[in-house]
Amino acid sequence: MKIIFLGAPGAGKGTQAEIVSERLGIPSISTGAIIREAIKTGTEMGMKARKYTESGALVPDEVVIGIIQERLAKPDCKNGFILDGFPRTVPQAEALDAMGVKLDVVLSIEVSDSAIVERMSGRRVCECGASYHTKYNPSKDGVHCDKCGKPLTIRRDDAPEVVESRLKVYHETTEPLKEFYAAKGILKIVEGQERVEDTTALTLGALGI
Ligand code: ADP
Ligand code: ZN
């Protein structure tokens, strides 16, 4: 299966994408995670991307399209994949079409802006890619990762002013993709719930798995 998760920053795409990835045995590919890793290790792409992510702007299309093209060529994508955070613009979606990718379903997780702001303020992340929330999805001791034991941190782009500009970018630039995929007849909407497992139930239902 080839699946795209759409949704505002903090809507819970990453969390649901991980769950579906394990269930279907296909990789979940997060452009945000790939970019953060590149920034951390200081690659050329990472150094270019940093100024965009820190202000809440999108990284230029050609950079992200290059990342995805390279990643989808890896053998683990042969039986399908989940894209979390790509495409985020219409030109990115057109590039995916041009690569010959035939999508099965595009799932949009809908959450109100006010709920997003509350969620981002409680988000805690781990180097290993795991993500938690102080209130809705705390790790066992609240400060360390359940998967690898490392201390949890707050993402720089989860600062309130940055969250506001990310939401603006989402509504102006990414939300039009819902129309793009609705026109292809593959868009499904899931209302994001307060509890992760409730959203998972709706997600699995929408995917028919
Ligand atoms: P979230 O979904 O919480 O906004 P991500 O982890 O998906 O965050 O992405 C973090 C940042 O990485 C984005 O704010 C953006 O700057 C950059 N980024 C990720 N994916 C893309 C993309 N497809 N196009 C452009 N920039 C991207
Ligand atoms: Zn971890």
PDB file of N, CA and C in Angstrom, residues 29-123:
ATOM      1  N   ILE A  29       8.002   7.152   6.119  1.00  0.00           N
ATOM      2  CA  ILE A  29       9.057   8.094   5.732  1.00  0.00           C
ATOM      3  C   ILE A  29       8.639   9.502   6.103  1.00  0.00           C
ATOM      4  N   SER A  30       9.386  10.111   7.014  1.00  0.00           N
ATOM      5  CA  SER A  30       9.077  11.465   7.466  1.00  0.00           C
ATOM      6  C   SER A  30      10.139  12.419   6.952  1.00  0.00           C
ATOM      7  N   THR A  31       9.734  13.330   6.071  1.00  0.00           N
ATOM      8  CA  THR A  31      10.718  14.300   5.568  1.00  0.00           C
ATOM      9  C   THR A  31      11.227  15.172   6.714  1.00  0.00           C
ATOM     10  N   GLY A  32      10.349  15.494   7.671  1.00  0.00           N
ATOM     11  CA  GLY A  32      10.776  16.286   8.824  1.00  0.00           C
ATOM     12  C   GLY A  32      11.893  15.589   9.591  1.00  0.00           C
ATOM     13  N   ALA A  33      11.727  14.271   9.816  1.00  0.00           N
ATOM     14  CA  ALA A  33      12.746  13.513  10.551  1.00  0.00           C
ATOM     15  C   ALA A  33      14.052  13.449   9.754  1.00  0.00           C
ATOM     16  N   ILE A  34      13.958  13.265   8.452  1.00  0.00           N
ATOM     17  CA  ILE A  34      15.168  13.200   7.611  1.00  0.00           C
ATOM     18  C   ILE A  34      15.902  14.545   7.661  1.00  0.00           C
ATOM     19  N   ILE A  35      15.125  15.631   7.597  1.00  0.00           N
ATOM     20  CA  ILE A  35      15.735  16.965   7.630  1.00  0.00           C
ATOM     21  C   ILE A  35      16.377  17.234   8.999  1.00  0.00           C
ATOM     22  N   ARG A  36      15.667  16.868  10.075  1.00  0.00           N
ATOM     23  CA  ARG A  36      16.247  17.101  11.417  1.00  0.00           C
ATOM     24  C   ARG A  36      17.534  16.314  11.607  1.00  0.00           C
ATOM     25  N   GLU A  37      17.563  15.091  11.087  1.00  0.00           N
ATOM     26  CA  GLU A  37      18.771  14.261  11.176  1.00  0.00           C
ATOM     27  C   GLU A  37      19.924  14.925  10.414  1.00  0.00           C
ATOM     28  N   ALA A  38      19.623  15.461   9.238  1.00  0.00           N
ATOM     29  CA  ALA A  38      20.662  16.115   8.430  1.00  0.00           C
ATOM     30  C   ALA A  38      21.186  17.371   9.127  1.00  0.00           C
ATOM     31  N   ILE A  39      20.284  18.077   9.821  1.00  0.00           N
ATOM     32  CA  ILE A  39      20.713  19.277  10.553  1.00  0.00           C
ATOM     33  C   ILE A  39      21.633  18.860  11.702  1.00  0.00           C
ATOM     34  N   LYS A  40      21.245  17.788  12.383  1.00  0.00           N
ATOM     35  CA  LYS A  40      22.021  17.326  13.535  1.00  0.00           C
ATOM     36  C   LYS A  40      23.428  16.885  13.123  1.00  0.00           C
ATOM     37  N   THR A  41      23.496  16.139  12.031  1.00  0.00           N
ATOM     38  CA  THR A  41      24.821  15.643  11.629  1.00  0.00           C
ATOM     39  C   THR A  41      25.582  16.683  10.803  1.00  0.00           C
ATOM     40  N   GLY A  42      24.896  17.802  10.448  1.00  0.00           N
ATOM     41  CA  GLY A  42      25.604  18.898   9.799  1.00  0.00           C
ATOM     42  C   GLY A  42      25.958  18.644   8.343  1.00  0.00           C
ATOM     43  N   THR A  43      25.151  17.873   7.635  1.00  0.00           N
ATOM     44  CA  THR A  43      25.395  17.689   6.199  1.00  0.00           C
ATOM     45  C   THR A  43      25.109  19.004   5.460  1.00  0.00           C
ATOM     46  N   GLU A  44      25.504  19.040   4.199  1.00  0.00           N
ATOM     47  CA  GLU A  44      25.298  20.253   3.397  1.00  0.00           C
ATOM     48  C   GLU A  44      23.804  20.582   3.311  1.00  0.00           C
ATOM     49  N   MET A  45      23.013  19.535   3.056  1.00  0.00           N
ATOM     50  CA  MET A  45      21.560  19.754   2.976  1.00  0.00           C
ATOM     51  C   MET A  45      21.032  20.279   4.318  1.00  0.00           C
ATOM     52  N   GLY A  46      21.516  19.699   5.416  1.00  0.00           N
ATOM     53  CA  GLY A  46      21.085  20.118   6.749  1.00  0.00           C
ATOM     54  C   GLY A  46      21.396  21.581   7.006  1.00  0.00           C
ATOM     55  N   MET A  47      22.589  22.006   6.585  1.00  0.00           N
ATOM     56  CA  MET A  47      22.969  23.397   6.827  1.00  0.00           C
ATOM     57  C   MET A  47      22.094  24.360   6.041  1.00  0.00           C
ATOM     58  N   LYS A  48      21.704  23.931   4.833  1.00  0.00           N
ATOM     59  CA  LYS A  48      20.806  24.771   4.028  1.00  0.00           C
ATOM     60  C   LYS A  48      19.404  24.801   4.628  1.00  0.00           C
ATOM     61  N   ALA A  49      18.964  23.660   5.171  1.00  0.00           N
ATOM     62  CA  ALA A  49      17.578  23.527   5.641  1.00  0.00           C
ATOM     63  C   ALA A  49      17.332  24.257   6.962  1.00  0.00           C
ATOM     64  N   ARG A  50      18.378  24.369   7.770  1.00  0.00           N
ATOM     65  CA  ARG A  50      18.207  24.855   9.140  1.00  0.00           C
ATOM     66  C   ARG A  50      17.443  26.176   9.238  1.00  0.00           C
ATOM     67  N   LYS A  51      17.816  27.159   8.414  1.00  0.00           N
ATOM     68  CA  LYS A  51      17.197  28.485   8.568  1.00  0.00           C
ATOM     69  C   LYS A  51      15.693  28.458   8.272  1.00  0.00           C
ATOM     70  N   TYR A  52      15.300  27.547   7.405  1.00  0.00           N
ATOM     71  CA  TYR A  52      13.860  27.446   7.097  1.00  0.00           C
ATOM     72  C   TYR A  52      13.107  26.823   8.266  1.00  0.00           C
ATOM     73  N   THR A  53      13.571  25.666   8.722  1.00  0.00           N
ATOM     74  CA  THR A  53      12.818  24.947   9.765  1.00  0.00           C
ATOM     75  C   THR A  53      12.740  25.777  11.040  1.00  0.00           C
ATOM     76  N   GLU A  54      13.811  26.478  11.373  1.00  0.00           N
ATOM     77  CA  GLU A  54      13.801  27.208  12.644  1.00  0.00           C
ATOM     78  C   GLU A  54      12.831  28.370  12.651  1.00  0.00           C
ATOM     79  N   SER A  55      12.477  28.884  11.482  1.00  0.00           N
ATOM     80  CA  SER A  55      11.513  29.980  11.455  1.00  0.00           C
ATOM     81  C   SER A  55      10.108  29.477  11.149  1.00  0.00           C
ATOM     82  N   GLY A  56       9.973  28.178  10.947  1.00  0.00           N
ATOM     83  CA  GLY A  56       8.653  27.615  10.669  1.00  0.00           C
ATOM     84  C   GLY A  56       8.305  27.626   9.196  1.00  0.00           C
ATOM     85  N   ALA A  57       9.269  28.003   8.345  1.00  0.00           N
ATOM     86  CA  ALA A  57       9.025  28.011   6.899  1.00  0.00           C
ATOM     87  C   ALA A  57       9.259  26.615   6.321  1.00  0.00           C
ATOM     88  N   LEU A  58       8.818  26.420   5.084  1.00  0.00           N
ATOM     89  CA  LEU A  58       9.076  25.148   4.406  1.00  0.00           C
ATOM     90  C   LEU A  58      10.457  25.187   3.779  1.00  0.00           C
ATOM     91  N   VAL A  59      11.076  24.031   3.733  1.00  0.00           N
ATOM     92  CA  VAL A  59      12.338  23.868   3.020  1.00  0.00           C
ATOM     93  C   VAL A  59      11.985  23.874   1.521  1.00  0.00           C
ATOM     94  N   PRO A  60      12.833  24.467   0.664  1.00  0.00           N
ATOM     95  CA  PRO A  60      12.470  24.579  -0.763  1.00  0.00           C
ATOM     96  C   PRO A  60      12.099  23.219  -1.400  1.00  0.00           C
ATOM     97  N   ASP A  61      11.127  23.282  -2.312  1.00  0.00           N
ATOM     98  CA  ASP A  61      10.614  22.075  -2.957  1.00  0.00           C
ATOM     99  C   ASP A  61      11.719  21.186  -3.527  1.00  0.00           C
ATOM    100  N   GLU A  62      12.678  21.793  -4.249  1.00  0.00           N
ATOM    101  CA  GLU A  62      13.655  20.935  -4.940  1.00  0.00           C
ATOM    102  C   GLU A  62      14.490  20.122  -3.948  1.00  0.00           C
ATOM    103  N   VAL A  63      14.717  20.682  -2.761  1.00  0.00           N
ATOM    104  CA  VAL A  63      15.498  19.955  -1.745  1.00  0.00           C
ATOM    105  C   VAL A  63      14.702  18.737  -1.257  1.00  0.00           C
ATOM    106  N   VAL A  64      13.440  18.985  -0.894  1.00  0.00           N
ATOM    107  CA  VAL A  64      12.617  17.912  -0.333  1.00  0.00           C
ATOM    108  C   VAL A  64      12.286  16.864  -1.387  1.00  0.00           C
ATOM    109  N   ILE A  65      12.055  17.307  -2.606  1.00  0.00           N
ATOM    110  CA  ILE A  65      11.759  16.355  -3.687  1.00  0.00           C
ATOM    111  C   ILE A  65      12.970  15.439  -3.904  1.00  0.00           C
ATOM    112  N   GLY A  66      14.157  16.006  -3.840  1.00  0.00           N
ATOM    113  CA  GLY A  66      15.381  15.209  -3.957  1.00  0.00           C
ATOM    114  C   GLY A  66      15.495  14.170  -2.854  1.00  0.00           C
ATOM    115  N   ILE A  67      15.170  14.591  -1.633  1.00  0.00           N
ATOM    116  CA  ILE A  67      15.226  13.668  -0.488  1.00  0.00           C
ATOM    117  C   ILE A  67      14.300  12.475  -0.726  1.00  0.00           C
ATOM    118  N   ILE A  68      13.072  12.775  -1.174  1.00  0.00           N
ATOM    119  CA  ILE A  68      12.059  11.724  -1.354  1.00  0.00           C
ATOM    120  C   ILE A  68      12.417  10.801  -2.514  1.00  0.00           C
ATOM    121  N   GLN A  69      12.927  11.378  -3.581  1.00  0.00           N
ATOM    122  CA  GLN A  69      13.295  10.576  -4.747  1.00  0.00           C
ATOM    123  C   GLN A  69      14.337   9.529  -4.356  1.00  0.00           C
ATOM    124  N   GLU A  70      15.318   9.975  -3.574  1.00  0.00           N
ATOM    125  CA  GLU A  70      16.389   9.088  -3.119  1.00  0.00           C
ATOM    126  C   GLU A  70      15.846   8.010  -2.187  1.00  0.00           C
ATOM    127  N   ARG A  71      14.968   8.425  -1.285  1.00  0.00           N
ATOM    128  CA  ARG A  71      14.456   7.493  -0.277  1.00  0.00           C
ATOM    129  C   ARG A  71      13.548   6.429  -0.893  1.00  0.00           C
ATOM    130  N   LEU A  72      12.710   6.844  -1.860  1.00  0.00           N
ATOM    131  CA  LEU A  72      11.764   5.895  -2.464  1.00  0.00           C
ATOM    132  C   LEU A  72      12.462   4.879  -3.367  1.00  0.00           C
ATOM    133  N   ALA A  73      13.706   5.193  -3.743  1.00  0.00           N
ATOM    134  CA  ALA A  73      14.450   4.254  -4.596  1.00  0.00           C
ATOM    135  C   ALA A  73      15.036   3.100  -3.785  1.00  0.00           C
ATOM    136  N   LYS A  74      15.000   3.188  -2.444  1.00  0.00           N
ATOM    137  CA  LYS A  74      15.573   2.118  -1.619  1.00  0.00           C
ATOM    138  C   LYS A  74      14.671   0.877  -1.664  1.00  0.00           C
ATOM    139  N   PRO A  75      15.301  -0.302  -1.539  1.00  0.00           N
ATOM    140  CA  PRO A  75      14.547  -1.553  -1.721  1.00  0.00           C
ATOM    141  C   PRO A  75      13.394  -1.756  -0.726  1.00  0.00           C
ATOM    142  N   ASP A  76      13.483  -1.178   0.474  1.00  0.00           N
ATOM    143  CA  ASP A  76      12.403  -1.416   1.446  1.00  0.00           C
ATOM    144  C   ASP A  76      11.090  -0.732   1.046  1.00  0.00           C
ATOM    145  N   CYS A  77      11.124   0.090   0.007  1.00  0.00           N
ATOM    146  CA  CYS A  77       9.893   0.756  -0.433  1.00  0.00           C
ATOM    147  C   CYS A  77       9.146  -0.044  -1.492  1.00  0.00           C
ATOM    148  N   LYS A  78       9.728  -1.180  -1.895  1.00  0.00           N
ATOM    149  CA  LYS A  78       9.154  -1.962  -3.001  1.00  0.00           C
ATOM    150  C   LYS A  78       7.704  -2.369  -2.772  1.00  0.00           C
ATOM    151  N   ASN A  79       7.373  -2.765  -1.519  1.00  0.00           N
ATOM    152  CA  ASN A  79       6.020  -3.245  -1.257  1.00  0.00           C
ATOM    153  C   ASN A  79       5.084  -2.173  -0.713  1.00  0.00           C
ATOM    154  N   GLY A  80       5.528  -0.929  -0.775  1.00  0.00           N
ATOM    155  CA  GLY A  80       4.676   0.151  -0.293  1.00  0.00           C
ATOM    156  C   GLY A  80       5.387   0.994   0.740  1.00  0.00           C
ATOM    157  N   PHE A  81       4.751   2.095   1.086  1.00  0.00           N
ATOM    158  CA  PHE A  81       5.353   3.020   2.053  1.00  0.00           C
ATOM    159  C   PHE A  81       4.300   4.016   2.517  1.00  0.00           C
ATOM    160  N   ILE A  82       4.646   4.677   3.609  1.00  0.00           N
ATOM    161  CA  ILE A  82       3.803   5.757   4.118  1.00  0.00           C
ATOM    162  C   ILE A  82       4.619   7.032   4.064  1.00  0.00           C
ATOM    163  N   LEU A  83       4.040   8.084   3.523  1.00  0.00           N
ATOM    164  CA  LEU A  83       4.717   9.377   3.531  1.00  0.00           C
ATOM    165  C   LEU A  83       4.081  10.256   4.603  1.00  0.00           C
ATOM    166  N   ASP A  84       4.926  10.722   5.510  1.00  0.00           N
ATOM    167  CA  ASP A  84       4.470  11.572   6.623  1.00  0.00           C
ATOM    168  C   ASP A  84       5.169  12.918   6.482  1.00  0.00           C
ATOM    169  N   GLY A  85       4.425  13.923   6.013  1.00  0.00           N
ATOM    170  CA  GLY A  85       5.035  15.245   5.863  1.00  0.00           C
ATOM    171  C   GLY A  85       5.466  15.557   4.439  1.00  0.00           C
ATOM    172  N   PHE A  86       5.155  14.693   3.534  1.00  0.00           N
ATOM    173  CA  PHE A  86       5.396  14.932   2.103  1.00  0.00           C
ATOM    174  C   PHE A  86       4.246  14.316   1.331  1.00  0.00           C
ATOM    175  N   PRO A  87       3.705  14.990   0.323  1.00  0.00           N
ATOM    176  CA  PRO A  87       3.990  16.359  -0.104  1.00  0.00           C
ATOM    177  C   PRO A  87       3.351  17.395   0.831  1.00  0.00           C
ATOM    178  N   ARG A  88       3.910  18.597   0.790  1.00  0.00           N
ATOM    179  CA  ARG A  88       3.379  19.696   1.579  1.00  0.00           C
ATOM    180  C   ARG A  88       3.016  20.877   0.687  1.00  0.00           C
ATOM    181  N   THR A  89       3.285  20.764  -0.592  1.00  0.00           N
ATOM    182  CA  THR A  89       2.926  21.822  -1.547  1.00  0.00           C
ATOM    183  C   THR A  89       2.413  21.126  -2.813  1.00  0.00           C
ATOM    184  N   VAL A  90       1.655  21.879  -3.629  1.00  0.00           N
ATOM    185  CA  VAL A  90       1.157  21.291  -4.878  1.00  0.00           C
ATOM    186  C   VAL A  90       2.314  20.878  -5.803  1.00  0.00           C
ATOM    187  N   PRO A  91       3.361  21.708  -5.971  1.00  0.00           N
ATOM    188  CA  PRO A  91       4.484  21.239  -6.809  1.00  0.00           C
ATOM    189  C   PRO A  91       5.123  19.937  -6.302  1.00  0.00           C
ATOM    190  N   GLN A  92       5.165  19.738  -4.983  1.00  0.00           N
ATOM    191  CA  GLN A  92       5.699  18.468  -4.465  1.00  0.00           C
ATOM    192  C   GLN A  92       4.794  17.304  -4.854  1.00  0.00           C
ATOM    193  N   ALA A  93       3.464  17.533  -4.792  1.00  0.00           N
ATOM    194  CA  ALA A  93       2.521  16.477  -5.174  1.00  0.00           C
ATOM    195  C   ALA A  93       2.653  16.162  -6.664  1.00  0.00           C
ATOM    196  N   GLU A  94       2.863  17.192  -7.465  1.00  0.00           N
ATOM    197  CA  GLU A  94       3.030  16.975  -8.905  1.00  0.00           C
ATOM    198  C   GLU A  94       4.326  16.215  -9.192  1.00  0.00           C
ATOM    199  N   ALA A  95       5.357  16.505  -8.399  1.00  0.00           N
ATOM    200  CA  ALA A  95       6.627  15.785  -8.569  1.00  0.00           C
ATOM    201  C   ALA A  95       6.451  14.296  -8.263  1.00  0.00           C
ATOM    202  N   LEU A  96       5.640  14.001  -7.250  1.00  0.00           N
ATOM    203  CA  LEU A  96       5.376  12.601  -6.893  1.00  0.00           C
ATOM    204  C   LEU A  96       4.662  11.892  -8.049  1.00  0.00           C
ATOM    205  N   ASP A  97       3.688  12.577  -8.643  1.00  0.00           N
ATOM    206  CA  ASP A  97       3.001  12.054  -9.830  1.00  0.00           C
ATOM    207  C   ASP A  97       4.011  11.787 -10.937  1.00  0.00           C
ATOM    208  N   ALA A  98       4.894  12.768 -11.148  1.00  0.00           N
ATOM    209  CA  ALA A  98       5.870  12.671 -12.235  1.00  0.00           C
ATOM    210  C   ALA A  98       6.840  11.510 -12.008  1.00  0.00           C
ATOM    211  N   MET A  99       7.044  11.118 -10.734  1.00  0.00           N
ATOM    212  CA  MET A  99       7.904   9.962 -10.440  1.00  0.00           C
ATOM    213  C   MET A  99       7.188   8.650 -10.742  1.00  0.00           C
ATOM    214  N   GLY A 100       5.900   8.746 -11.073  1.00  0.00           N
ATOM    215  CA  GLY A 100       5.139   7.541 -11.408  1.00  0.00           C
ATOM    216  C   GLY A 100       4.569   6.831 -10.191  1.00  0.00           C
ATOM    217  N   VAL A 101       4.547   7.501  -9.047  1.00  0.00           N
ATOM    218  CA  VAL A 101       4.023   6.882  -7.833  1.00  0.00           C
ATOM    219  C   VAL A 101       2.491   6.825  -7.894  1.00  0.00           C
ATOM    220  N   LYS A 102       1.942   5.604  -7.747  1.00  0.00           N
ATOM    221  CA  LYS A 102       0.482   5.437  -7.744  1.00  0.00           C
ATOM    222  C   LYS A 102       0.010   5.253  -6.311  1.00  0.00           C
ATOM    223  N   LEU A 103      -0.659   6.267  -5.792  1.00  0.00           N
ATOM    224  CA  LEU A 103      -1.078   6.243  -4.392  1.00  0.00           C
ATOM    225  C   LEU A 103      -2.376   5.475  -4.220  1.00  0.00           C
ATOM    226  N   ASP A 104      -2.516   4.782  -3.089  1.00  0.00           N
ATOM    227  CA  ASP A 104      -3.772   4.114  -2.782  1.00  0.00           C
ATOM    228  C   ASP A 104      -4.708   5.035  -2.008  1.00  0.00           C
ATOM    229  N   VAL A 105      -4.164   5.723  -1.028  1.00  0.00           N
ATOM    230  CA  VAL A 105      -5.019   6.576  -0.204  1.00  0.00           C
ATOM    231  C   VAL A 105      -4.224   7.727   0.415  1.00  0.00           C
ATOM    232  N   VAL A 106      -4.916   8.863   0.496  1.00  0.00           N
ATOM    233  CA  VAL A 106      -4.366  10.044   1.165  1.00  0.00           C
ATOM    234  C   VAL A 106      -5.278  10.323   2.350  1.00  0.00           C
ATOM    235  N   LEU A 107      -4.712  10.245   3.542  1.00  0.00           N
ATOM    236  CA  LEU A 107      -5.519  10.369   4.734  1.00  0.00           C
ATOM    237  C   LEU A 107      -5.214  11.678   5.444  1.00  0.00           C
ATOM    238  N   SER A 108      -6.212  12.515   5.586  1.00  0.00           N
ATOM    239  CA  SER A 108      -6.013  13.798   6.252  1.00  0.00           C
ATOM    240  C   SER A 108      -6.529  13.716   7.686  1.00  0.00           C
ATOM    241  N   ILE A 109      -5.658  13.982   8.629  1.00  0.00           N
ATOM    242  CA  ILE A 109      -6.048  13.997  10.039  1.00  0.00           C
ATOM    243  C   ILE A 109      -6.350  15.434  10.438  1.00  0.00           C
ATOM    244  N   GLU A 110      -7.610  15.687  10.802  1.00  0.00           N
ATOM    245  CA  GLU A 110      -8.061  17.053  11.042  1.00  0.00           C
ATOM    246  C   GLU A 110      -8.119  17.370  12.537  1.00  0.00           C
ATOM    247  N   VAL A 111      -7.467  18.462  12.883  1.00  0.00           N
ATOM    248  CA  VAL A 111      -7.460  18.922  14.276  1.00  0.00           C
ATOM    249  C   VAL A 111      -7.535  20.452  14.256  1.00  0.00           C
ATOM    250  N   SER A 112      -8.304  21.049  15.185  1.00  0.00           N
ATOM    251  CA  SER A 112      -8.445  22.503  15.188  1.00  0.00           C
ATOM    252  C   SER A 112      -7.132  23.180  15.574  1.00  0.00           C
ATOM    253  N   ASP A 113      -6.962  24.423  15.114  1.00  0.00           N
ATOM    254  CA  ASP A 113      -5.735  25.168  15.427  1.00  0.00           C
ATOM    255  C   ASP A 113      -5.523  25.310  16.936  1.00  0.00           C
ATOM    256  N   SER A 114      -6.609  25.542  17.675  1.00  0.00           N
ATOM    257  CA  SER A 114      -6.418  25.755  19.121  1.00  0.00           C
ATOM    258  C   SER A 114      -5.916  24.476  19.789  1.00  0.00           C
ATOM    259  N   ALA A 115      -6.436  23.326  19.349  1.00  0.00           N
ATOM    260  CA  ALA A 115      -5.960  22.050  19.910  1.00  0.00           C
ATOM    261  C   ALA A 115      -4.499  21.815  19.537  1.00  0.00           C
ATOM    262  N   ILE A 116      -4.132  22.216  18.317  1.00  0.00           N
ATOM    263  CA  ILE A 116      -2.750  22.049  17.855  1.00  0.00           C
ATOM    264  C   ILE A 116      -1.794  22.833  18.754  1.00  0.00           C
ATOM    265  N   VAL A 117      -2.165  24.085  19.021  1.00  0.00           N
ATOM    266  CA  VAL A 117      -1.290  24.924  19.836  1.00  0.00           C
ATOM    267  C   VAL A 117      -1.091  24.283  21.207  1.00  0.00           C
ATOM    268  N   GLU A 118      -2.157  23.744  21.771  1.00  0.00           N
ATOM    269  CA  GLU A 118      -2.034  23.108  23.079  1.00  0.00           C
ATOM    270  C   GLU A 118      -1.142  21.865  23.001  1.00  0.00           C
ATOM    271  N   ARG A 119      -1.304  21.114  21.938  1.00  0.00           N
ATOM    272  CA  ARG A 119      -0.514  19.892  21.794  1.00  0.00           C
ATOM    273  C   ARG A 119       0.968  20.163  21.632  1.00  0.00           C
ATOM    274  N   MET A 120       1.281  21.159  20.808  1.00  0.00           N
ATOM    275  CA  MET A 120       2.699  21.426  20.524  1.00  0.00           C
ATOM    276  C   MET A 120       3.438  21.840  21.772  1.00  0.00           C
ATOM    277  N   SER A 121       2.727  22.564  22.653  1.00  0.00           N
ATOM    278  CA  SER A 121       3.408  23.049  23.845  1.00  0.00           C
ATOM    279  C   SER A 121       3.791  21.877  24.746  1.00  0.00           C
ATOM    280  N   GLY A 122       3.101  20.740  24.585  1.00  0.00           N
ATOM    281  CA  GLY A 122       3.431  19.593  25.440  1.00  0.00           C
ATOM    282  C   GLY A 122       4.251  18.516  24.734  1.00  0.00           C
ATOM    283  N   ARG A 123       4.593  18.755  23.475  1.00  0.00           N
ATOM    284  CA  ARG A 123       5.320  17.716  22.739  1.00  0.00           C
ATOM    285  C   ARG A 123       6.750  17.554  23.256  1.00  0.00           C
TER     286      ARG A 123
END
